[in-house]
């Protein structure tokens, strides 16, 4: 499980001094010679760390000359500082939960282009990895990262609440979504919420605007890299749909009051687990929490609904995931590639790792593997990951800054700042473009 919120982890210090000239390593090493690699990653939960250790054990069994020294719970900021400094203690292989930063990893030169290594060892990335996962691990044609498992987002729903409300299946369109959310809402005698059909507010847990906007299949940038949200066909329908859902469920202020009483996302008091929400947007990992909590109701999973005029895209969802690459400063880049290749493309390894931490596999073969622990609820997320309409936000030069700007815009709009929408969207585009120019200088 990995949770990266836009506006927090999406911003790293890659734009600092020295970023454009990272220490140079070597791709002339002999990967058959004895070597010790340093691998830095962000996993910290006991089960996840053990899964990494088991992955390394499998790798070392196949490559007895290569030893791997792993360091976990490492932030992007710490990795970037080490890569800028170089030296003998810097990592050879690095992973990140922040796909938004891939544009910076590639453009800064701190992560090497992996295409030469793939050509040298005969790995055809287009045959191995789904296109939508390759898209978020490259920037302007440079494949400086590869996917290391993925997260897909979908809808969790309370089957008992659905049955009691006479709803026979999860909603598939946004109009059905709004209708069902209202129908599932229950209030107390004083008018407060006993159960809410769905919490739409963007500040709620995983409800960032980009995750919900993914159902419209947006294009954030034109071919020249300029922001085009003001001319994106789905943006106005998305915002109106969001605002309409907020209004239908009682208004922004009432929803915010209810939301602020929910507590921590990963506590036993999670509002979906306690029956305060009938529908909830989340990643595939939420199923583990529900199983462990032994909630007192039947629950299911489904894709998030899509716009009414795009029913053929139902099944799509927002994708993200862990990315992995090789440090430019590494003097053992060929040996490092052997580790990256094993972790990302060996089918048995990818399946075993996915099973261990309950994430979506990131290769075509692993997604089809009969060895995958695919319970009924988890299969929903596998289908979302395979859906050709599913997507992740594109990489950009300054990481997730454009998503932070979009998120701030969304906060204001859902709260009622709706006047002059066209003007405000153009202003948002100008802000995003200005931030990009600043990152280039």
PDB file of C-alpha atoms in Angstrom, residues 154-388:
ATOM      1  CA  UNK A 154     -12.420   2.299  -7.759  1.00  0.00           C
ATOM      2  CA  UNK A 155     -15.659   2.314  -5.796  1.00  0.00           C
ATOM      3  CA  UNK A 156     -16.296   0.398  -2.576  1.00  0.00           C
ATOM      4  CA  UNK A 157     -19.971  -0.012  -1.739  1.00  0.00           C
ATOM      5  CA  UNK A 158     -22.078  -1.375   1.108  1.00  0.00           C
ATOM      6  CA  UNK A 159     -24.147  -4.195  -0.349  1.00  0.00           C
ATOM      7  CA  UNK A 160     -26.512  -4.321   2.606  1.00  0.00           C
ATOM      8  CA  UNK A 161     -27.238  -0.592   2.330  1.00  0.00           C
ATOM      9  CA  UNK A 162     -27.829  -1.016  -1.419  1.00  0.00           C
ATOM     10  CA  UNK A 163     -30.268  -3.867  -0.824  1.00  0.00           C
ATOM     11  CA  UNK A 164     -32.165  -1.923   1.832  1.00  0.00           C
ATOM     12  CA  UNK A 165     -32.481   1.032  -0.560  1.00  0.00           C
ATOM     13  CA  UNK A 166     -33.656  -1.213  -3.399  1.00  0.00           C
ATOM     14  CA  UNK A 167     -30.556  -0.552  -5.527  1.00  0.00           C
ATOM     15  CA  UNK A 168     -29.655  -3.656  -7.515  1.00  0.00           C
ATOM     16  CA  UNK A 169     -26.142  -2.788  -8.795  1.00  0.00           C
ATOM     17  CA  UNK A 170     -23.424  -0.149  -8.425  1.00  0.00           C
ATOM     18  CA  UNK A 171     -23.965   3.043 -10.442  1.00  0.00           C
ATOM     19  CA  UNK A 172     -22.294   3.201 -13.846  1.00  0.00           C
ATOM     20  CA  UNK A 173     -22.977   6.778 -14.904  1.00  0.00           C
ATOM     21  CA  UNK A 174     -22.680  10.032 -13.007  1.00  0.00           C
ATOM     22  CA  UNK A 175     -26.434  10.616 -13.007  1.00  0.00           C
ATOM     23  CA  UNK A 176     -26.954   7.155 -11.487  1.00  0.00           C
ATOM     24  CA  UNK A 177     -24.198   7.949  -9.003  1.00  0.00           C
ATOM     25  CA  UNK A 178     -25.931  11.108  -7.832  1.00  0.00           C
ATOM     26  CA  UNK A 179     -29.319   9.402  -7.634  1.00  0.00           C
ATOM     27  CA  UNK A 180     -27.963   6.472  -5.618  1.00  0.00           C
ATOM     28  CA  UNK A 181     -25.877   8.677  -3.305  1.00  0.00           C
ATOM     29  CA  UNK A 182     -28.989  10.653  -2.374  1.00  0.00           C
ATOM     30  CA  UNK A 183     -31.098   7.528  -1.967  1.00  0.00           C
ATOM     31  CA  UNK A 184     -28.523   5.912   0.317  1.00  0.00           C
ATOM     32  CA  UNK A 185     -28.220   8.936   2.602  1.00  0.00           C
ATOM     33  CA  UNK A 186     -29.905   8.653   5.990  1.00  0.00           C
ATOM     34  CA  UNK A 187     -30.376  11.458   8.507  1.00  0.00           C
ATOM     35  CA  UNK A 188     -31.104  11.602  12.222  1.00  0.00           C
ATOM     36  CA  UNK A 189     -34.074  13.393  13.772  1.00  0.00           C
ATOM     37  CA  UNK A 190     -32.096  16.637  14.096  1.00  0.00           C
ATOM     38  CA  UNK A 191     -31.145  16.561  10.396  1.00  0.00           C
ATOM     39  CA  UNK A 192     -27.510  15.519  10.821  1.00  0.00           C
ATOM     40  CA  UNK A 193     -26.101  12.617   8.810  1.00  0.00           C
ATOM     41  CA  UNK A 194     -26.433   9.108  10.145  1.00  0.00           C
ATOM     42  CA  UNK A 195     -25.122   7.694   6.878  1.00  0.00           C
ATOM     43  CA  UNK A 196     -23.999   9.531   3.751  1.00  0.00           C
ATOM     44  CA  UNK A 197     -24.352   7.945   0.327  1.00  0.00           C
ATOM     45  CA  UNK A 198     -20.957   9.287  -0.767  1.00  0.00           C
ATOM     46  CA  UNK A 199     -18.587  11.953   0.517  1.00  0.00           C
ATOM     47  CA  UNK A 200     -17.777  14.036  -2.586  1.00  0.00           C
ATOM     48  CA  UNK A 201     -15.557  16.735  -1.054  1.00  0.00           C
ATOM     49  CA  UNK A 202     -12.062  16.977  -2.522  1.00  0.00           C
ATOM     50  CA  UNK A 203     -10.380  17.221   0.888  1.00  0.00           C
ATOM     51  CA  UNK A 204     -11.643  13.789   1.885  1.00  0.00           C
ATOM     52  CA  UNK A 205      -8.932  11.110   2.004  1.00  0.00           C
ATOM     53  CA  UNK A 206      -8.326   9.958  -1.601  1.00  0.00           C
ATOM     54  CA  UNK A 207     -10.800  12.328  -3.288  1.00  0.00           C
ATOM     55  CA  UNK A 208      -8.277  14.623  -4.989  1.00  0.00           C
ATOM     56  CA  UNK A 209      -9.679  16.369  -8.100  1.00  0.00           C
ATOM     57  CA  UNK A 210      -7.312  14.581 -10.495  1.00  0.00           C
ATOM     58  CA  UNK A 211      -8.457  11.154  -9.276  1.00  0.00           C
ATOM     59  CA  UNK A 212     -12.117  11.994  -9.861  1.00  0.00           C
ATOM     60  CA  UNK A 213     -11.452  13.910 -13.090  1.00  0.00           C
ATOM     61  CA  UNK A 214      -9.782  10.779 -14.496  1.00  0.00           C
ATOM     62  CA  UNK A 215     -13.270   9.450 -15.301  1.00  0.00           C
ATOM     63  CA  UNK A 216     -13.479  12.125 -18.008  1.00  0.00           C
ATOM     64  CA  UNK A 217     -10.159  11.091 -19.594  1.00  0.00           C
ATOM     65  CA  UNK A 218      -8.654  14.601 -19.537  1.00  0.00           C
ATOM     66  CA  UNK A 219      -5.652  15.947 -21.428  1.00  0.00           C
ATOM     67  CA  UNK A 220      -3.816  18.381 -19.188  1.00  0.00           C
ATOM     68  CA  UNK A 221      -1.226  19.629 -21.707  1.00  0.00           C
ATOM     69  CA  UNK A 222      -0.997  20.259 -25.432  1.00  0.00           C
ATOM     70  CA  UNK A 223       1.824  18.953 -27.611  1.00  0.00           C
ATOM     71  CA  UNK A 224       4.020  21.893 -26.675  1.00  0.00           C
ATOM     72  CA  UNK A 225       3.595  21.190 -22.984  1.00  0.00           C
ATOM     73  CA  UNK A 226       1.239  24.094 -22.307  1.00  0.00           C
ATOM     74  CA  UNK A 227      -1.668  23.708 -19.902  1.00  0.00           C
ATOM     75  CA  UNK A 228      -5.005  23.344 -21.711  1.00  0.00           C
ATOM     76  CA  UNK A 229      -7.548  22.871 -18.933  1.00  0.00           C
ATOM     77  CA  UNK A 230      -9.625  25.842 -20.114  1.00  0.00           C
ATOM     78  CA  UNK A 231     -10.175  24.118 -23.461  1.00  0.00           C
ATOM     79  CA  UNK A 232     -10.490  20.579 -22.127  1.00  0.00           C
ATOM     80  CA  UNK A 233     -13.987  19.406 -23.164  1.00  0.00           C
ATOM     81  CA  UNK A 234     -14.739  17.541 -19.943  1.00  0.00           C
ATOM     82  CA  UNK A 235     -13.620  20.117 -17.379  1.00  0.00           C
ATOM     83  CA  UNK A 236     -16.895  22.030 -17.110  1.00  0.00           C
ATOM     84  CA  UNK A 237     -19.009  18.888 -16.988  1.00  0.00           C
ATOM     85  CA  UNK A 238     -16.722  17.475 -14.298  1.00  0.00           C
ATOM     86  CA  UNK A 239     -16.962  20.611 -12.161  1.00  0.00           C
ATOM     87  CA  UNK A 240     -20.729  20.888 -12.612  1.00  0.00           C
ATOM     88  CA  UNK A 241     -21.145  17.211 -11.752  1.00  0.00           C
ATOM     89  CA  UNK A 242     -19.056  17.638  -8.618  1.00  0.00           C
ATOM     90  CA  UNK A 243     -20.868  20.770  -7.531  1.00  0.00           C
ATOM     91  CA  UNK A 244     -24.249  19.165  -8.270  1.00  0.00           C
ATOM     92  CA  UNK A 245     -23.385  16.150  -6.133  1.00  0.00           C
ATOM     93  CA  UNK A 246     -22.320  18.419  -3.270  1.00  0.00           C
ATOM     94  CA  UNK A 247     -25.571  20.359  -3.494  1.00  0.00           C
ATOM     95  CA  UNK A 248     -27.768  17.251  -3.761  1.00  0.00           C
ATOM     96  CA  UNK A 249     -26.197  15.751  -0.634  1.00  0.00           C
ATOM     97  CA  UNK A 250     -26.814  18.747   1.588  1.00  0.00           C
ATOM     98  CA  UNK A 251     -24.342  21.448   0.639  1.00  0.00           C
ATOM     99  CA  UNK A 252     -20.661  22.060   1.154  1.00  0.00           C
ATOM    100  CA  UNK A 253     -20.818  23.337   4.720  1.00  0.00           C
ATOM    101  CA  UNK A 254     -22.867  20.387   6.016  1.00  0.00           C
ATOM    102  CA  UNK A 255     -20.626  17.900   4.232  1.00  0.00           C
ATOM    103  CA  UNK A 256     -17.474  19.543   5.564  1.00  0.00           C
ATOM    104  CA  UNK A 257     -18.821  19.431   9.096  1.00  0.00           C
ATOM    105  CA  UNK A 258     -19.492  15.717   8.707  1.00  0.00           C
ATOM    106  CA  UNK A 259     -16.108  15.093   7.066  1.00  0.00           C
ATOM    107  CA  UNK A 260     -14.063  16.771   9.769  1.00  0.00           C
ATOM    108  CA  UNK A 261     -15.412  14.310  12.332  1.00  0.00           C
ATOM    109  CA  UNK A 262     -14.153  11.215  10.514  1.00  0.00           C
ATOM    110  CA  UNK A 263     -10.659  10.978  12.007  1.00  0.00           C
ATOM    111  CA  UNK A 264      -7.633   9.192  10.566  1.00  0.00           C
ATOM    112  CA  UNK A 265      -7.933   7.431   7.224  1.00  0.00           C
ATOM    113  CA  UNK A 266      -6.194   4.275   8.430  1.00  0.00           C
ATOM    114  CA  UNK A 267      -7.843   3.930  11.807  1.00  0.00           C
ATOM    115  CA  UNK A 268     -10.551   1.505  12.859  1.00  0.00           C
ATOM    116  CA  UNK A 269     -12.964   4.446  12.773  1.00  0.00           C
ATOM    117  CA  UNK A 270     -12.813   4.801   8.992  1.00  0.00           C
ATOM    118  CA  UNK A 271     -16.303   6.014   7.978  1.00  0.00           C
ATOM    119  CA  UNK A 272     -16.883   3.332   5.347  1.00  0.00           C
ATOM    120  CA  UNK A 273     -15.852   0.595   7.769  1.00  0.00           C
ATOM    121  CA  UNK A 274     -18.173   1.972  10.463  1.00  0.00           C
ATOM    122  CA  UNK A 275     -21.140   2.351   8.115  1.00  0.00           C
ATOM    123  CA  UNK A 276     -21.134   6.163   7.932  1.00  0.00           C
ATOM    124  CA  UNK A 277     -20.588   6.015   4.163  1.00  0.00           C
ATOM    125  CA  UNK A 278     -22.417   3.748   1.741  1.00  0.00           C
ATOM    126  CA  UNK A 279     -19.965   4.347  -1.137  1.00  0.00           C
ATOM    127  CA  UNK A 280     -16.298   5.250  -1.024  1.00  0.00           C
ATOM    128  CA  UNK A 281     -13.490   5.978  -3.520  1.00  0.00           C
ATOM    129  CA  UNK A 282     -10.254   4.157  -2.679  1.00  0.00           C
ATOM    130  CA  UNK A 283      -7.420   1.984  -3.936  1.00  0.00           C
ATOM    131  CA  UNK A 284      -7.176  -1.788  -4.024  1.00  0.00           C
ATOM    132  CA  UNK A 285      -5.483  -1.905  -0.606  1.00  0.00           C
ATOM    133  CA  UNK A 286      -8.686  -0.876   1.217  1.00  0.00           C
ATOM    134  CA  UNK A 287      -9.957  -4.435   0.877  1.00  0.00           C
ATOM    135  CA  UNK A 288      -7.253  -5.648   3.264  1.00  0.00           C
ATOM    136  CA  UNK A 289      -8.413  -3.184   5.908  1.00  0.00           C
ATOM    137  CA  UNK A 290     -12.023  -4.257   5.469  1.00  0.00           C
ATOM    138  CA  UNK A 291     -11.112  -7.938   5.790  1.00  0.00           C
ATOM    139  CA  UNK A 292      -9.039  -7.327   8.925  1.00  0.00           C
ATOM    140  CA  UNK A 293     -11.751  -5.144  10.458  1.00  0.00           C
ATOM    141  CA  UNK A 294     -14.387  -7.853   9.900  1.00  0.00           C
ATOM    142  CA  UNK A 295     -16.990  -5.208   9.198  1.00  0.00           C
ATOM    143  CA  UNK A 296     -20.561  -6.078   9.987  1.00  0.00           C
ATOM    144  CA  UNK A 297     -21.922  -5.763   6.464  1.00  0.00           C
ATOM    145  CA  UNK A 298     -21.415  -7.221   2.994  1.00  0.00           C
ATOM    146  CA  UNK A 299     -19.334  -5.050   0.693  1.00  0.00           C
ATOM    147  CA  UNK A 300     -18.275  -5.047  -2.929  1.00  0.00           C
ATOM    148  CA  UNK A 301     -16.122  -3.169  -5.428  1.00  0.00           C
ATOM    149  CA  UNK A 302     -16.805  -1.635  -8.822  1.00  0.00           C
ATOM    150  CA  UNK A 303     -15.286   0.956 -11.142  1.00  0.00           C
ATOM    151  CA  UNK A 304     -16.126   4.570 -10.408  1.00  0.00           C
ATOM    152  CA  UNK A 305     -18.993   5.813 -12.618  1.00  0.00           C
ATOM    153  CA  UNK A 306     -18.296   7.675 -15.867  1.00  0.00           C
ATOM    154  CA  UNK A 307     -19.963  10.680 -17.548  1.00  0.00           C
ATOM    155  CA  UNK A 308     -23.411   9.992 -18.949  1.00  0.00           C
ATOM    156  CA  UNK A 309     -22.299  10.719 -22.512  1.00  0.00           C
ATOM    157  CA  UNK A 310     -19.354   8.294 -22.311  1.00  0.00           C
ATOM    158  CA  UNK A 311     -20.919   4.986 -21.176  1.00  0.00           C
ATOM    159  CA  UNK A 312     -18.515   2.976 -23.339  1.00  0.00           C
ATOM    160  CA  UNK A 313     -15.646   3.999 -21.041  1.00  0.00           C
ATOM    161  CA  UNK A 314     -17.192   2.411 -17.938  1.00  0.00           C
ATOM    162  CA  UNK A 315     -14.558   0.308 -16.247  1.00  0.00           C
ATOM    163  CA  UNK A 316     -11.889   2.976 -16.372  1.00  0.00           C
ATOM    164  CA  UNK A 317     -10.159   4.446 -13.353  1.00  0.00           C
ATOM    165  CA  UNK A 318      -7.262   6.439 -12.010  1.00  0.00           C
ATOM    166  CA  UNK A 319      -3.883   4.701 -11.957  1.00  0.00           C
ATOM    167  CA  UNK A 320      -0.679   5.398 -10.118  1.00  0.00           C
ATOM    168  CA  UNK A 321       2.066   3.304  -8.596  1.00  0.00           C
ATOM    169  CA  UNK A 322       5.617   2.861  -7.476  1.00  0.00           C
ATOM    170  CA  UNK A 323       8.349   3.676  -9.988  1.00  0.00           C
ATOM    171  CA  UNK A 324      11.925   2.424  -9.953  1.00  0.00           C
ATOM    172  CA  UNK A 325      15.083   3.592 -11.671  1.00  0.00           C
ATOM    173  CA  UNK A 326      18.868   3.665 -11.669  1.00  0.00           C
ATOM    174  CA  UNK A 327      20.849   6.563 -10.253  1.00  0.00           C
ATOM    175  CA  UNK A 328      23.011   8.430 -12.749  1.00  0.00           C
ATOM    176  CA  UNK A 329      25.695   8.544 -10.047  1.00  0.00           C
ATOM    177  CA  UNK A 330      25.860   4.723  -9.773  1.00  0.00           C
ATOM    178  CA  UNK A 331      29.121   3.166 -10.929  1.00  0.00           C
ATOM    179  CA  UNK A 332      27.392  -0.202 -11.247  1.00  0.00           C
ATOM    180  CA  UNK A 333      24.611   0.612 -13.671  1.00  0.00           C
ATOM    181  CA  UNK A 334      24.621  -2.716 -15.516  1.00  0.00           C
ATOM    182  CA  UNK A 335      24.390  -4.659 -12.268  1.00  0.00           C
ATOM    183  CA  UNK A 336      21.721  -2.197 -11.099  1.00  0.00           C
ATOM    184  CA  UNK A 337      19.788  -2.883 -14.293  1.00  0.00           C
ATOM    185  CA  UNK A 338      19.766  -6.596 -13.485  1.00  0.00           C
ATOM    186  CA  UNK A 339      18.008  -5.783 -10.212  1.00  0.00           C
ATOM    187  CA  UNK A 340      15.553  -3.373 -11.856  1.00  0.00           C
ATOM    188  CA  UNK A 341      14.830  -5.848 -14.644  1.00  0.00           C
ATOM    189  CA  UNK A 342      14.153  -8.658 -12.170  1.00  0.00           C
ATOM    190  CA  UNK A 343      11.897  -6.611  -9.903  1.00  0.00           C
ATOM    191  CA  UNK A 344       9.836  -5.149 -12.735  1.00  0.00           C
ATOM    192  CA  UNK A 345       9.646  -7.791 -15.481  1.00  0.00           C
ATOM    193  CA  UNK A 346      10.127 -11.264 -13.987  1.00  0.00           C
ATOM    194  CA  UNK A 347       6.555 -12.598 -13.947  1.00  0.00           C
ATOM    195  CA  UNK A 348       6.934 -14.882 -10.924  1.00  0.00           C
ATOM    196  CA  UNK A 349       8.587 -12.098  -8.947  1.00  0.00           C
ATOM    197  CA  UNK A 350       5.975  -9.492  -9.875  1.00  0.00           C
ATOM    198  CA  UNK A 351       3.141 -11.851  -8.951  1.00  0.00           C
ATOM    199  CA  UNK A 352       4.760 -12.846  -5.656  1.00  0.00           C
ATOM    200  CA  UNK A 353       5.372  -9.214  -4.715  1.00  0.00           C
ATOM    201  CA  UNK A 354       1.842  -8.186  -5.714  1.00  0.00           C
ATOM    202  CA  UNK A 355       0.365 -11.013  -3.641  1.00  0.00           C
ATOM    203  CA  UNK A 356       2.505 -10.106  -0.644  1.00  0.00           C
ATOM    204  CA  UNK A 357       1.466  -6.452  -0.427  1.00  0.00           C
ATOM    205  CA  UNK A 358      -1.908  -6.669  -2.213  1.00  0.00           C
ATOM    206  CA  UNK A 359      -1.074  -4.231  -5.013  1.00  0.00           C
ATOM    207  CA  UNK A 360      -1.891  -4.457  -8.710  1.00  0.00           C
ATOM    208  CA  UNK A 361       0.764  -6.234 -10.825  1.00  0.00           C
ATOM    209  CA  UNK A 362       2.501  -4.022 -13.382  1.00  0.00           C
ATOM    210  CA  UNK A 363       3.167  -6.371 -16.302  1.00  0.00           C
ATOM    211  CA  UNK A 364       0.777  -7.844 -18.841  1.00  0.00           C
ATOM    212  CA  UNK A 365       1.797 -11.411 -18.004  1.00  0.00           C
ATOM    213  CA  UNK A 366       1.437 -10.917 -14.247  1.00  0.00           C
ATOM    214  CA  UNK A 367      -2.027  -9.393 -14.666  1.00  0.00           C
ATOM    215  CA  UNK A 368      -3.089 -12.623 -16.408  1.00  0.00           C
ATOM    216  CA  UNK A 369      -1.222 -15.022 -14.121  1.00  0.00           C
ATOM    217  CA  UNK A 370      -3.260 -17.828 -12.508  1.00  0.00           C
ATOM    218  CA  UNK A 371      -0.918 -17.540  -9.508  1.00  0.00           C
ATOM    219  CA  UNK A 372      -2.283 -14.114  -8.669  1.00  0.00           C
ATOM    220  CA  UNK A 373      -4.333 -13.983  -5.479  1.00  0.00           C
ATOM    221  CA  UNK A 374      -7.311 -12.430  -7.179  1.00  0.00           C
ATOM    222  CA  UNK A 375     -10.293 -12.542  -4.844  1.00  0.00           C
ATOM    223  CA  UNK A 376     -13.567 -11.233  -6.183  1.00  0.00           C
ATOM    224  CA  UNK A 377     -13.160  -7.689  -4.865  1.00  0.00           C
ATOM    225  CA  UNK A 378      -9.532  -7.422  -6.010  1.00  0.00           C
ATOM    226  CA  UNK A 379     -10.355  -8.535  -9.558  1.00  0.00           C
ATOM    227  CA  UNK A 380     -12.228  -5.263 -10.020  1.00  0.00           C
ATOM    228  CA  UNK A 381      -8.951  -3.375  -9.716  1.00  0.00           C
ATOM    229  CA  UNK A 382      -7.166  -5.741 -12.082  1.00  0.00           C
ATOM    230  CA  UNK A 383      -9.823  -4.990 -14.691  1.00  0.00           C
ATOM    231  CA  UNK A 384      -9.455  -1.257 -14.052  1.00  0.00           C
ATOM    232  CA  UNK A 385      -5.687  -1.541 -14.542  1.00  0.00           C
ATOM    233  CA  UNK A 386      -6.207  -3.403 -17.834  1.00  0.00           C
ATOM    234  CA  UNK A 387      -8.886  -1.029 -19.120  1.00  0.00           C
ATOM    235  CA  UNK A 388      -7.605   0.924 -22.114  1.00  0.00           C
TER     236      UNK A 388
END
